[in-house]
Short mmCIF file of C-alpha atoms and ligand atoms in Angstrom, two decimals:
data_model
loop_
_atom_site.label_atom_id
_atom_site.label_comp_id
_atom_site.label_asym_id
_atom_site.label_seq_id
_atom_site.Cartn_x
_atom_site.Cartn_y
_atom_site.Cartn_z
CA VAL B 186 90.68 132.04 87.69
CA THR B 187 91.85 129.19 89.85
CA LEU B 188 89.41 126.48 88.87
CA LEU B 189 87.56 126.10 85.61
CA VAL B 190 84.56 123.77 85.52
CA ALA B 191 83.81 122.11 82.20
CA VAL B 192 80.73 119.90 82.48
CA HIS B 193 77.46 119.55 80.63
CA ALA B 194 74.22 119.22 82.52
CA SER B 195 73.04 115.62 82.48
CA SER B 196 70.63 116.32 85.35
CA GLU B 197 69.55 119.25 87.49
CA ASN B 198 72.26 118.35 89.96
CA TRP B 199 74.94 118.42 87.28
CA THR B 200 74.22 121.88 85.89
CA PRO B 201 77.44 123.94 85.63
CA ALA B 202 75.95 126.64 87.87
CA ARG B 203 75.33 124.10 90.64
CA TRP B 204 78.91 122.91 90.37
CA ARG B 205 80.15 126.47 90.74
CA THR B 206 78.07 127.06 93.87
CA ARG B 207 79.15 123.81 95.49
CA LEU B 208 82.84 124.29 94.74
CA ALA B 209 82.78 127.96 95.76
CA GLU B 210 81.38 127.00 99.16
CA ARG B 211 84.28 124.62 99.66
CA LEU B 212 87.00 126.81 98.16
CA PRO B 213 86.24 130.26 99.56
CA GLY B 214 88.18 133.16 98.11
CA ARG B 215 88.96 131.48 94.81
CA ARG B 216 87.55 132.34 91.45
CA ILE B 217 85.62 129.53 89.87
CA ALA B 218 84.66 129.94 86.24
CA LEU B 219 82.41 127.94 83.97
CA TRP B 220 83.37 126.79 80.53
CA PRO B 221 82.21 127.87 77.96
CA ASP B 222 79.99 130.57 79.52
CA ASP B 223 82.49 132.75 81.39
CA ALA B 224 85.14 134.91 79.75
CA VAL B 225 88.42 133.50 81.01
CA ASP B 226 92.06 134.40 80.53
CA PRO B 227 93.50 130.97 79.63
CA SER B 228 96.77 131.67 81.45
CA SER B 229 94.89 132.14 84.75
CA VAL B 230 93.55 128.57 84.85
CA ARG B 231 95.39 126.36 87.34
CA TYR B 232 92.87 123.55 87.68
CA VAL B 233 90.15 122.15 85.46
CA ALA B 234 87.34 119.96 86.80
CA ALA B 235 85.84 118.25 83.77
CA TRP B 236 83.68 115.42 82.54
CA LYS B 237 84.21 114.56 78.87
CA PRO B 238 85.60 117.97 77.85
CA PRO B 239 85.91 118.56 74.11
CA PRO B 240 89.24 117.29 72.73
CA GLY B 241 91.84 120.05 72.65
CA LEU B 242 90.23 122.22 75.33
CA LEU B 243 92.68 121.36 78.11
CA ALA B 244 95.67 122.14 75.86
CA THR B 245 94.59 125.78 75.73
CA PHE B 246 95.56 126.46 79.37
CA PRO B 247 99.34 127.01 79.54
CA ASN B 248 99.53 127.12 83.36
CA LEU B 249 97.32 124.12 84.06
CA GLU B 250 98.54 122.16 87.11
CA VAL B 251 95.96 119.43 87.63
CA VAL B 252 92.97 117.99 85.79
CA PHE B 253 90.16 116.59 87.93
CA ASN B 254 88.19 114.01 85.97
CA LEU B 255 84.69 114.11 87.49
CA GLY B 256 84.20 110.36 87.21
CA ALA B 257 86.12 107.18 87.94
CA GLY B 258 86.76 106.17 84.34
CA VAL B 259 89.21 108.24 82.32
CA ASP B 260 88.83 106.46 78.97
CA ALA B 261 87.02 109.43 77.37
CA LEU B 262 89.54 111.96 78.68
CA LEU B 263 92.57 109.96 77.54
CA GLN B 264 91.27 109.96 74.00
CA ASP B 265 92.15 113.65 73.72
CA PRO B 266 95.21 113.67 71.40
CA ARG B 267 96.32 117.03 72.82
CA LEU B 268 95.89 116.18 76.47
CA PRO B 269 98.49 118.22 78.39
CA ASP B 270 101.11 116.38 80.40
CA VAL B 271 99.81 117.29 83.86
CA PRO B 272 98.57 115.04 86.68
CA ILE B 273 95.05 113.70 86.25
CA VAL B 274 93.05 112.93 89.37
CA ARG B 275 90.05 110.64 88.93
CA VAL B 276 87.11 110.09 91.27
CA ALA B 277 87.49 107.43 93.92
CA THR B 278 85.01 108.24 96.66
CA ASP B 279 83.24 105.98 99.12
CA ASP B 280 79.97 107.32 97.80
CA LEU B 281 80.64 106.16 94.24
CA THR B 282 82.18 102.87 95.36
CA ASN B 283 79.24 102.03 97.63
CA ARG B 284 76.74 102.72 94.86
CA MET B 285 78.63 100.50 92.42
CA SER B 286 78.77 97.68 94.95
CA GLU B 287 75.01 98.04 95.52
CA TYR B 288 74.46 97.46 91.80
CA VAL B 289 76.70 94.41 91.75
CA LEU B 290 75.10 92.95 94.87
CA MET B 291 71.57 93.57 93.66
CA HIS B 292 72.09 91.95 90.28
CA THR B 293 74.10 89.04 91.63
CA LEU B 294 71.35 88.40 94.19
CA MET B 295 68.65 88.65 91.50
CA ILE B 296 70.45 85.94 89.54
CA HIS B 297 71.24 83.81 92.59
CA ARG B 298 67.68 83.96 93.96
CA GLN B 299 66.18 83.30 90.49
CA GLN B 300 64.12 86.45 90.80
CA ARG B 301 63.37 86.71 87.08
CA TYR B 302 61.78 83.26 87.19
CA LEU B 303 59.74 84.21 90.29
CA ASP B 304 58.56 87.46 88.67
CA ASP B 305 57.42 85.44 85.68
CA CYS B 306 55.60 82.99 87.98
CA GLN B 307 53.81 85.87 89.68
CA ARG B 308 52.66 87.28 86.35
CA ARG B 309 51.20 83.87 85.48
CA GLY B 310 49.75 83.24 88.94
CA PHE B 311 51.97 80.15 89.48
CA TRP B 312 52.99 79.04 92.99
CA THR B 313 55.93 76.97 91.76
CA PRO B 314 59.10 77.50 93.79
CA ARG B 315 62.31 76.00 92.45
CA ASP B 316 65.12 74.47 94.41
CA GLN B 317 67.15 77.31 95.94
CA TRP B 318 70.79 76.82 96.91
CA ALA B 319 72.77 78.84 99.44
CA ALA B 320 75.00 81.74 98.39
CA ASN B 321 78.19 79.76 98.91
CA ALA B 322 77.16 77.51 96.02
CA LEU B 323 77.48 80.41 93.55
CA ARG B 324 80.92 81.35 92.25
CA VAL B 325 81.20 85.03 91.44
CA GLY B 326 84.20 86.33 89.53
CA VAL B 327 85.03 90.03 89.62
CA MET B 328 87.19 91.34 86.78
CA GLY B 329 89.06 94.36 88.11
CA LEU B 330 90.09 94.44 91.76
CA GLY B 331 90.60 98.18 92.03
CA VAL B 332 88.78 100.63 94.27
CA ILE B 333 85.35 99.43 93.12
CA GLY B 334 86.07 95.80 92.26
CA ALA B 335 87.76 95.09 95.59
CA ASP B 336 84.86 96.64 97.50
CA ALA B 337 82.27 94.72 95.49
CA ALA B 338 84.22 91.49 95.94
CA ARG B 339 84.41 91.95 99.73
CA LYS B 340 80.69 92.70 99.98
CA LEU B 341 79.79 89.72 97.80
CA ALA B 342 81.91 87.53 100.06
CA LEU B 343 80.16 88.97 103.11
CA VAL B 344 76.83 87.80 101.70
CA GLY B 345 78.39 84.36 101.41
CA PHE B 346 79.18 84.00 97.72
CA ASP B 347 82.29 82.09 96.69
CA VAL B 348 84.23 85.04 95.25
CA ALA B 349 87.28 85.32 93.04
CA GLY B 350 88.83 88.35 91.42
CA TRP B 351 91.15 89.07 88.52
CA SER B 352 93.49 92.03 88.10
CA ARG B 353 96.58 93.09 86.17
CA SER B 354 98.93 92.92 89.13
CA PRO B 355 98.73 90.23 91.84
CA LYS B 356 96.55 91.00 94.85
CA SER B 357 95.89 89.49 98.22
CA ILE B 358 92.43 90.14 99.65
CA GLU B 359 91.18 88.14 102.59
CA GLY B 360 88.39 85.79 101.63
CA ILE B 361 88.81 86.35 97.88
CA ALA B 362 90.60 83.97 95.51
CA CYS B 363 92.84 86.36 93.61
CA PHE B 364 94.07 85.72 90.06
CA ALA B 365 96.21 88.03 87.96
CA GLY B 366 97.40 88.65 84.43
CA ASP B 367 97.11 86.53 81.32
CA ALA B 368 98.13 83.36 83.14
CA GLY B 369 95.46 83.85 85.79
CA LEU B 370 92.58 84.44 83.41
CA ALA B 371 91.71 80.87 82.39
CA PRO B 372 91.62 79.44 85.95
CA PHE B 373 89.63 82.48 87.09
CA LEU B 374 87.03 82.00 84.35
CA ALA B 375 86.85 78.26 84.90
CA ARG B 376 85.54 78.85 88.44
CA THR B 377 83.11 81.66 87.59
CA ASP B 378 79.31 81.31 87.34
CA VAL B 379 78.58 85.05 87.46
CA LEU B 380 81.17 87.27 85.81
CA VAL B 381 81.18 90.88 87.01
CA ALA B 382 83.19 93.28 84.85
CA LEU B 383 84.50 96.29 86.74
CA LEU B 384 87.51 96.98 84.57
CA PRO B 385 88.51 100.33 83.12
CA LEU B 386 88.40 100.65 79.34
CA THR B 387 91.99 100.72 78.04
CA PRO B 388 93.73 99.49 74.89
CA ASP B 389 94.37 96.23 76.79
CA THR B 390 90.82 95.67 78.00
CA ARG B 391 88.85 96.79 74.95
CA GLY B 392 86.85 93.83 73.66
CA VAL B 393 88.10 91.49 76.41
CA LEU B 394 84.55 90.18 76.95
CA ASP B 395 84.31 88.22 73.74
CA ARG B 396 83.08 84.87 72.52
CA ARG B 397 86.30 83.07 73.46
CA LEU B 398 86.21 84.37 77.00
CA PHE B 399 82.53 83.47 77.45
CA ALA B 400 83.31 79.92 76.30
CA ASP B 401 85.89 79.60 79.09
CA LEU B 402 83.41 80.40 81.88
CA ALA B 403 82.24 77.58 84.18
CA ARG B 404 79.39 75.44 82.89
CA ASP B 405 79.15 73.09 85.87
CA GLY B 406 77.55 75.53 88.33
CA ARG B 407 74.13 75.66 89.99
CA LEU B 408 72.70 78.08 87.44
CA GLY B 409 73.25 75.70 84.53
CA GLY B 410 75.42 78.24 82.71
CA PRO B 411 77.20 81.54 83.21
CA TRP B 412 75.90 85.10 83.50
CA LEU B 413 77.61 88.37 82.65
CA ILE B 414 77.24 91.64 84.54
CA ASN B 415 79.11 94.56 82.92
CA ALA B 416 79.16 97.82 84.86
CA GLY B 417 82.67 98.84 83.73
CA ARG B 418 82.48 100.24 80.21
CA GLY B 419 80.61 99.23 77.07
CA GLY B 420 83.82 98.87 75.07
CA LEU B 421 84.78 95.90 77.24
CA HIS B 422 82.17 93.64 75.65
CA VAL B 423 81.87 92.74 71.98
CA GLU B 424 78.18 93.24 71.31
CA GLU B 425 77.81 90.65 68.53
CA ASP B 426 79.58 88.09 70.72
CA VAL B 427 77.28 88.76 73.68
CA LEU B 428 74.25 88.30 71.44
CA ALA B 429 75.64 85.15 69.83
CA ALA B 430 76.60 83.69 73.22
CA LEU B 431 73.10 84.38 74.58
CA ASP B 432 71.49 82.86 71.53
CA ASP B 433 73.54 79.64 71.56
CA GLY B 434 73.41 79.25 75.37
CA THR B 435 77.09 80.00 76.06
CA LEU B 436 75.73 82.74 78.32
CA LEU B 437 72.44 82.32 80.20
CA GLY B 438 71.92 86.03 80.64
CA ALA B 439 73.53 89.45 80.68
CA VAL B 440 73.06 92.54 82.83
CA LEU B 441 74.52 95.54 81.03
CA ASP B 442 74.84 99.06 82.40
CA VAL B 443 77.33 100.36 79.85
CA PHE B 444 77.38 100.32 76.07
CA ALA B 445 79.63 101.17 73.14
CA THR B 446 77.11 103.84 72.13
CA GLU B 447 75.23 105.66 74.88
CA PRO B 448 72.35 106.21 75.08
CA LEU B 449 71.76 102.74 73.68
CA PRO B 450 70.17 103.34 70.24
CA PRO B 451 66.38 102.65 70.20
CA GLU B 452 66.69 99.93 67.57
CA HIS B 453 69.42 98.03 69.45
CA PRO B 454 68.65 94.30 69.96
CA PHE B 455 69.68 94.47 73.64
CA TRP B 456 66.54 96.49 74.46
CA GLY B 457 64.03 93.76 73.75
CA HIS B 458 66.22 90.72 74.30
CA PRO B 459 64.58 88.30 76.77
CA LYS B 460 67.95 87.38 78.31
CA VAL B 461 69.31 90.91 78.68
CA THR B 462 68.74 93.46 81.44
CA VAL B 463 69.61 96.99 80.31
CA THR B 464 70.26 99.80 82.77
CA PRO B 465 71.08 103.34 81.54
CA HIS B 466 74.66 103.74 82.80
CA ASN B 467 73.38 104.44 86.27
CA ALA B 468 75.05 101.68 88.25
CA ALA B 469 76.42 104.57 90.26
CA ASP B 470 74.80 107.95 89.92
CA SER B 471 77.73 110.22 90.73
CA ASP B 472 76.89 112.45 93.68
CA ALA B 473 78.04 115.95 92.83
CA GLU B 474 78.24 116.95 96.51
CA ALA B 475 80.62 114.12 97.38
CA ILE B 476 82.74 114.78 94.29
CA SER B 477 82.93 118.52 94.99
CA ALA B 478 84.13 117.88 98.52
CA TYR B 479 86.70 115.44 97.13
CA VAL B 480 88.03 117.88 94.50
CA ALA B 481 88.17 120.78 96.94
CA ALA B 482 90.01 118.71 99.55
CA GLN B 483 92.58 117.65 96.96
CA ILE B 484 93.20 121.26 95.86
CA VAL B 485 93.66 122.39 99.45
CA ARG B 486 96.05 119.51 100.14
CA HIS B 487 97.99 120.06 96.90
CA GLU B 488 98.48 123.75 97.71
CA ALA B 489 99.69 122.84 101.18
CA GLY B 490 102.38 120.68 99.57
CA GLY B 491 100.56 117.35 100.03
CA ALA B 492 100.30 114.59 97.45
CA LEU B 493 97.40 114.26 95.06
CA ALA B 494 95.47 111.01 95.48
CA ASN B 495 94.07 108.62 92.88
CA LEU B 496 96.27 109.79 90.06
CA VAL B 497 95.84 108.22 86.65
CA ASP B 498 98.76 106.21 85.29
CA ARG B 499 98.80 107.15 81.63
CA ARG B 500 101.08 104.28 80.64
CA HIS B 501 98.39 101.83 81.69
CA GLY B 502 95.45 103.99 80.66
CA TYR B 503 93.59 104.07 83.99
P1 NDP I 53 90.65 101.18 89.48
O1 NDP I 53 91.64 101.84 88.61
O2 NDP I 53 90.72 101.41 90.95
O3 NDP I 53 90.70 99.60 89.25
C1 NDP I 53 90.85 99.02 88.00
C2 NDP I 53 91.11 97.53 88.18
O4 NDP I 53 91.17 96.93 86.89
C3 NDP I 53 92.44 97.25 88.86
O5 NDP I 53 92.33 96.15 89.72
C4 NDP I 53 93.34 96.90 87.68
O6 NDP I 53 94.43 96.04 88.00
C5 NDP I 53 92.37 96.19 86.78
N1 NDP I 53 92.86 96.18 85.40
C6 NDP I 53 93.12 97.22 84.60
N2 NDP I 53 93.62 96.80 83.41
C7 NDP I 53 93.66 95.45 83.50
C8 NDP I 53 94.09 94.44 82.61
N3 NDP I 53 94.57 94.72 81.40
N4 NDP I 53 94.02 93.17 83.02
C9 NDP I 53 93.55 92.86 84.25
N5 NDP I 53 93.13 93.77 85.14
C10 NDP I 53 93.19 95.05 84.77
O7 NDP I 53 89.22 101.60 88.93
P2 NDP I 53 87.83 101.66 89.72
O8 NDP I 53 87.67 100.39 90.47
O9 NDP I 53 87.72 102.92 90.46
O10 NDP I 53 86.80 101.75 88.48
C11 NDP I 53 86.73 100.74 87.51
C12 NDP I 53 85.87 101.19 86.35
O11 NDP I 53 84.51 101.18 86.71
C13 NDP I 53 86.09 102.61 85.86
O12 NDP I 53 87.25 102.71 85.06
C14 NDP I 53 84.83 102.87 85.07
O13 NDP I 53 85.01 102.47 83.72
C15 NDP I 53 83.80 101.97 85.75
N6 NDP I 53 82.76 102.74 86.42
C16 NDP I 53 81.47 102.63 85.97
C17 NDP I 53 80.45 103.32 86.58
C18 NDP I 53 79.04 103.12 86.16
O14 NDP I 53 78.16 103.88 86.58
N7 NDP I 53 78.74 102.11 85.38
C19 NDP I 53 80.71 104.23 87.70
C20 NDP I 53 82.09 104.24 88.13
C21 NDP I 53 83.06 103.53 87.49
P3 NDP I 53 95.57 96.50 89.05
O15 NDP I 53 94.91 96.46 90.39
O16 NDP I 53 96.62 95.48 88.90
O17 NDP I 53 95.97 97.89 88.66
C1 OXD I 54 82.40 106.95 86.04
C2 OXD I 54 81.07 106.69 85.50
O1 OXD I 54 83.39 106.56 85.42
O2 OXD I 54 80.09 107.26 86.03
O3 OXD I 54 82.49 107.57 87.13
O4 OXD I 54 80.92 105.89 84.59
#
């Protein structure tokens, strides 16, 4: 076996058998096995392509060379206490990035153009337009200026929004006001009307979206208060703090794609909350075709002596 695929079917497109077919087409002549269905000699496994494999599984392959995490976020994978010390490649494809930016653009525009108010007016039969400002009057702050955050920030700026971004290390992106590290957080928040979280979940970022942070967001903007969009990971926001901030007006609204527990439990207050938009972790539906091509290309390059791309830095947890 060269490549072992360890995924569970979350849709027809993500069935293990479909993954095998797609990867086999792109890696002719190699054996591709499915975990747990196929009988496999553990010492024959050189690569594993996995999404949320059971803890301990990867440690059972003594000749493992590379793990391909079939998503951008590696928080689930890094929780494996027996994760072998081999390179981990995560997904960073234009396909995934473009889809994420679509989500950010759509929800920022919905907020900016007061679409929820207009929908409500339609339901009531009211022809009552409100004052509408131009995009450059809205300050959007993107937390995380990585592959996805930088793309979203650029596209938001292209629409005309006044965009800033915040990252761990300093960045310079044309047209974006860049802030970094602890010292950069307060000035970044103070000029943010719509906060877009596109951070990875790490020990440093867990719970970063809390009551204190919400209180530091701008309150002098056109919306009359700040909004939160979280498409990073659920563990970034403290649920009780989001609810309390919505209830006392510290936040005007929240758009949440990711949650501490997924699927979001049926009794969760976010579901019916009038100021919350819930989406089912589908900001970017990962395209299995694009990811297969990406994994196959990396294997071919690696075997030709080339460098693996988009490696995870375990010290930083992303
Ligand atoms: P990257 O690793 O490319 O970027 C991460 C960014 O976050 C970097 O700019 C990094 O800073 C910054 N960052 C990390 N830790 C900190 C910190 N402690 N303080 C400040 N900034 C920090 O990741 P991607 O852009 O590819 O993806 C981001 C996340 O989006 C994923 O980890 C995943 O959780 C989520 N995601 C969600 C999806 C969905 O459907 N909802 C789909 C795909 C991804 P620096 O640049 O200095 O390293
Ligand atoms: C990812 C995701 O990390 O889909 O790719 O959340």
